[in-house]
């Protein structure tokens, strides 16, 4: 990255996760910078979701170290990481179905920062509904939303916790092309608000359009790292995807 050295918001050093005899993630290291959109890609079974679970605190690593905003959070819980500024939106959206859209986001606002009062949380929740295009649906119960609206709600709930770094797990999955472009615009607006974004995605045009840098995983390890153009021109990456350079760069 050109210009003055940017601040590091997330640093993984030798992250490894073993499940019995299965080595799901092996010695993964990378650095994410303030304001950066970083994509993690790889074929099925590459270890991407396990890595995201290590970053968010769902799993503790077998070995390795993770720093968030300069602090060692390797042994910190999901809640502790959230309160420090790490948010996550999941691929499979699980809102509170019988609560309204506004109430769902309000819960996120109350959880994300200790001492937040209900009126303040509701105000922040409504601001986020406006920002994510859901204000007109504030009083609907969550089970009434479409898939695209569900995805927007998931992002709004994550943003309500006031993250400095936002993890996104295949939030484009299941969306039609036009809907995916709307979701891309939403992620860009998140980045433009000063939040660093790390996302897992298998739709390569989305990665091309969004990512400042790309980390490629294969068999639990980092295979390549660089710009989208650099990694998709890498013969090892092409071989891992069992595709062609043209397909990856589509």
C-alpha angles and dihedrals in degrees: 000000000000128000127030117355107273123225117267112237100174130022125179117191120189096329110188130175124187125187104194104295094349117097099203098171122020127194096324115180130174141138129226122200133213113279093011127135106214121187125203113202137168143132121290111292094023092126099254098134092042088054091050089050089053091050094048096043100250086122131026114224121251085225139346136066137264126199124194117192090341096310126112104242098165093119097031121116125243089257092050092051091047092053089050091055110276116129130182136197115197131222092230105055115218110178122168094271099204094046122085122256089251092050092051092056092042089059089056091050092050093047099045100064128030115238096025110148122221097249090051091047092050091049092051091046092054092048089054092049088055091048093049096043096251102108092105089057097047094117097043119104110251094244089065094065128105121240092262091049089048090055091050090049091052091053091045091052091050092047090050089069088064098240125191089196122033122200116204121193110203093310090170093061113126095010124128116241094261091048091049090055090053088051090049089054090051093052090049090053089052090053091046089056089063101263118131112227129208114184141178114216139161098191101095099200087057090052090048093050098044113029125092088187135006131215113200119205129194128173091353096307137096106261099178142348132198143081119334091257092050097049096043090053091052110107091213090056091048090051092048091055092044087225137102133268089249093055093049092049095047 
